[in-house]
Structures are given as C-alpha cells and as structure tokens.
Coordinates of C-alpha atoms in Angstrom, one line a residue:
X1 CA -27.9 -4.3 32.4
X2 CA -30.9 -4.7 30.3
X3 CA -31.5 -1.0 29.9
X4 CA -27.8 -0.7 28.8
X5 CA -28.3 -3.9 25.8
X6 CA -31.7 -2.5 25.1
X7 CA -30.0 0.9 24.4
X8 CA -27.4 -0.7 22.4
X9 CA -29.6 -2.7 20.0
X10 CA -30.9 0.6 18.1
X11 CA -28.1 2.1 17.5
X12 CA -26.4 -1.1 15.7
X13 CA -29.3 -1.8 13.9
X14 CA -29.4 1.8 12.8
X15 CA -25.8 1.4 11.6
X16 CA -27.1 -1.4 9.5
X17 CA -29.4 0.2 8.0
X18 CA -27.1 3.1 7.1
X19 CA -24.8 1.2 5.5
X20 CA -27.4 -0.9 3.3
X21 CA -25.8 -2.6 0.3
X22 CA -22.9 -0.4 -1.3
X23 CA -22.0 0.4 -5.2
X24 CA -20.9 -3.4 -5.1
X25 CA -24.1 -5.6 -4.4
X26 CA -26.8 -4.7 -6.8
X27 CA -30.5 -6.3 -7.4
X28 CA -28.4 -7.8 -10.3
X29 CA -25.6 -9.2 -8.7
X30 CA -22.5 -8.9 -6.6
X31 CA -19.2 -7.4 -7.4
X32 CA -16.5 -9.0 -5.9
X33 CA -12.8 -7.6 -5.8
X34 CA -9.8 -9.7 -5.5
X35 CA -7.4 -8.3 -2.8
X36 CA -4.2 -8.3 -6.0
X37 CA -6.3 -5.4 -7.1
X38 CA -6.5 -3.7 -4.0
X39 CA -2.8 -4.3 -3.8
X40 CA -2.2 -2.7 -6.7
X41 CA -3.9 0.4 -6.4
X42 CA -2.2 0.7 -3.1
X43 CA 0.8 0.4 -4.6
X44 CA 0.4 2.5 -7.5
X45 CA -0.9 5.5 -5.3
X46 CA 2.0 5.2 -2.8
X47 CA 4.5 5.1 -5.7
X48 CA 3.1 8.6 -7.1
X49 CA 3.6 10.4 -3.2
X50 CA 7.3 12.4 -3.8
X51 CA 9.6 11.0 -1.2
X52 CA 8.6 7.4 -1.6
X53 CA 12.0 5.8 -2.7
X54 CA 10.4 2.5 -2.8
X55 CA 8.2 -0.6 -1.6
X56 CA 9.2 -4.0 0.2
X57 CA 11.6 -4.8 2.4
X58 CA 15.1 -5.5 1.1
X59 CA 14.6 -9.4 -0.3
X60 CA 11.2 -7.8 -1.9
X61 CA 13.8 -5.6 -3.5
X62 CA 16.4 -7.3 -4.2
X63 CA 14.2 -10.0 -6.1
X64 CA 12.9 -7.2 -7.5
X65 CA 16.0 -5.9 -9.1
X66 CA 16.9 -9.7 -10.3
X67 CA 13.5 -9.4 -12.0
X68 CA 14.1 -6.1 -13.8
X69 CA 16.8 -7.3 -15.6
X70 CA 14.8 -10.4 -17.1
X71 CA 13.9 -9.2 -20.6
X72 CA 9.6 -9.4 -20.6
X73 CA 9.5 -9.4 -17.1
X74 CA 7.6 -6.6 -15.4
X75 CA 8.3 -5.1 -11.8
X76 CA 5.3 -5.9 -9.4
X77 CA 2.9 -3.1 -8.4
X78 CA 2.0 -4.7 -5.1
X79 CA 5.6 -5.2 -3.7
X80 CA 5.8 -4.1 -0.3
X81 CA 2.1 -4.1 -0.1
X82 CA -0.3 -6.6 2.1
X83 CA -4.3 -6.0 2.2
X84 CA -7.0 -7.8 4.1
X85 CA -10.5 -7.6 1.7
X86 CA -13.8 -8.0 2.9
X87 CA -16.8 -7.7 1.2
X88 CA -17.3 -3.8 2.1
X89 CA -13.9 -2.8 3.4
X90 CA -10.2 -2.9 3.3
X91 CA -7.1 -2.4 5.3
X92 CA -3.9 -1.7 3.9
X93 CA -0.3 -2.4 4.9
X94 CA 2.6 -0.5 3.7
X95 CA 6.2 -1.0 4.0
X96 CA 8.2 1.2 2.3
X97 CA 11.7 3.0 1.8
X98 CA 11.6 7.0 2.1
X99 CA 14.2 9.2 0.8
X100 CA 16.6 11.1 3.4
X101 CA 15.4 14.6 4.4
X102 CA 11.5 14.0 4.2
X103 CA 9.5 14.1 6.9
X104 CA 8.6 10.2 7.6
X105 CA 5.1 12.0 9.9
X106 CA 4.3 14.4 6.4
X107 CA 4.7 11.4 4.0
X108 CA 3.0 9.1 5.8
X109 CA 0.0 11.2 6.1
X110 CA 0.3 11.7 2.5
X111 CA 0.1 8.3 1.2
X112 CA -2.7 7.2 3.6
X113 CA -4.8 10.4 1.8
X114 CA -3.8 9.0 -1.1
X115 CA -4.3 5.3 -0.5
X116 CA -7.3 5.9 0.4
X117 CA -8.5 8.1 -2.3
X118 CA -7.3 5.8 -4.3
X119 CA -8.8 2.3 -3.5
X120 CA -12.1 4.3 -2.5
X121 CA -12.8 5.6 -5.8
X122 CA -11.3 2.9 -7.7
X123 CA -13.1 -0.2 -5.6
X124 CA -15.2 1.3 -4.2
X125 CA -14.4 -0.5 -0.9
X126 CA -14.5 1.5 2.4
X127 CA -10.4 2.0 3.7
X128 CA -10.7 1.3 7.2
X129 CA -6.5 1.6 7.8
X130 CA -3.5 2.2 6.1
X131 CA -0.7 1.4 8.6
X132 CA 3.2 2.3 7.0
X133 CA 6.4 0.7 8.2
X134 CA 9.1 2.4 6.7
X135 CA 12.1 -0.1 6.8
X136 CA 14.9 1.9 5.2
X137 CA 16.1 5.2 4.5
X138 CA 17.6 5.7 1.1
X139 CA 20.4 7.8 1.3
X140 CA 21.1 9.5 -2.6
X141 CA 24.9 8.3 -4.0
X142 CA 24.1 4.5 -2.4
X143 CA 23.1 3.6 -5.8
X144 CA 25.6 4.7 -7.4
X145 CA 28.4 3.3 -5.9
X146 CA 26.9 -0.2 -6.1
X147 CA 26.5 0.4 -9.8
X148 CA 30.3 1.8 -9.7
X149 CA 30.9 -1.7 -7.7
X150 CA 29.0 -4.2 -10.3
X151 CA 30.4 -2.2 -13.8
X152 CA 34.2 -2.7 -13.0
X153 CA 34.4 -6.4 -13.4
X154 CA 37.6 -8.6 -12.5
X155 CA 38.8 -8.2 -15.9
X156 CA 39.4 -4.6 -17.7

C-alpha cells in the first residue's frame, strides 16, 4: 500500500503545479466572481441556442410573465439557472423549456458548448458541468390560445 500512496503523491502534486494560480489571482490581488454573474452568462448563452423556448420551471415562469407586465421591471437573465462557484471553477444547472420538433440530445449539446464558452471566456472560471433538465415542451399555438382566453373578457 505504500508503493501505491507513494505513486499517487506525484501525480497530485503535479496537478498542482499545473494548475498554479489562474487569470483571477494575481501578485496584485484576487478577483472574485459572484455566482449572479455566472448565472447570468449562463442564462444569456442558453437563451441565444435556437430551440430554447425558455428557462425555469413553470412558477419561475409564471412569476415571470407577472413581472413583464410591471412597467420598469426587467425579466431575469438567471431564471431557470442555479450555479455552484468556487474560486477556480463552476458547475452549471439548467432547466429549461425546448420547442417541439428539436432534438432535446442536439440542443443539449449545444448549450453546454455554449455555456461553457461562455462563462470560460467571460469569467474566466473553469466549467466543470452543465447538467440540463428540460421540464416542458412548448408546443407553437399554446400561446396563443391563452392570449385568445385572457383578451375576451366577461364583458364585450
């Protein structure tokens, strides 16, 4: 067993030494990146992949909707998106709505590429995971009924 731990101990020191300090620790100082901002760089760059129809689950979007409608009051770029930060790295959670007839496998490779890319080159934080739950499949006319629904009042 002690050749085994002997063998080990190179190699993870090694590692350590590969990694040194990243772009966020300096002679100068330390960055430090709050994990809103890594949530909403997530969010952002899954919102740009095609076939996204949107984030959260539906109370995220419902509240969401109620929100819109609030004159001054801005959607949230980090709905539907939960991140763990540490000092070097990041993982991502996703849950999101896809539109019917896109391939849930192609689109979720997708966004984790661009994810990734994403918080990488914007945080500079390693990505570690991305893992996607897709709650909901939006199916094109739902919307418009339920606007048909609310716009005939009691009253005409």
């Amino acid at each position: 067993m002690t050749n085994s731990t002997a063998a080990k101990a190179p190699s993870q020191s090694a590692e350590v030494e590969k990694t040194g300090t990243g772009a966020l620790e300096s002679s100068k100082g330390a960055t430090t990146i709050a994990d809103t901002v890594v949530a909403k760089v997530a969010g952002l760059a899954t919102r740009e992949i095609s076939g996204v129809y949107d984030l959260g689950g539906g109370a995220a979007r419902a509240f969401s909707a109620i929100r819109e409608r609030i004159p001054g009051a801005t959607a949230s770029a980090s709905q539907g998106v939960s991140v763990e930060v540490g000092e070097k790295q990041a993982a991502v959670d996703l849950q999101i709505l896809v539109e019917y007839g896109v391939s849930i496998a192609d689109l979720s490779r997708a966004v984790r590429r661009n994810v990734i890319g994403a918080v990488e080159q914007i945080t500079g934080l390693e990505v570690v995971e991305v893992n996607i739950n897709v709650s909901d499949v939006h199916i094109p006319g739902d919307d418009e009924d339920e606007d048909a629904k609310s716009d005939t009042g009691r009253v005409q």
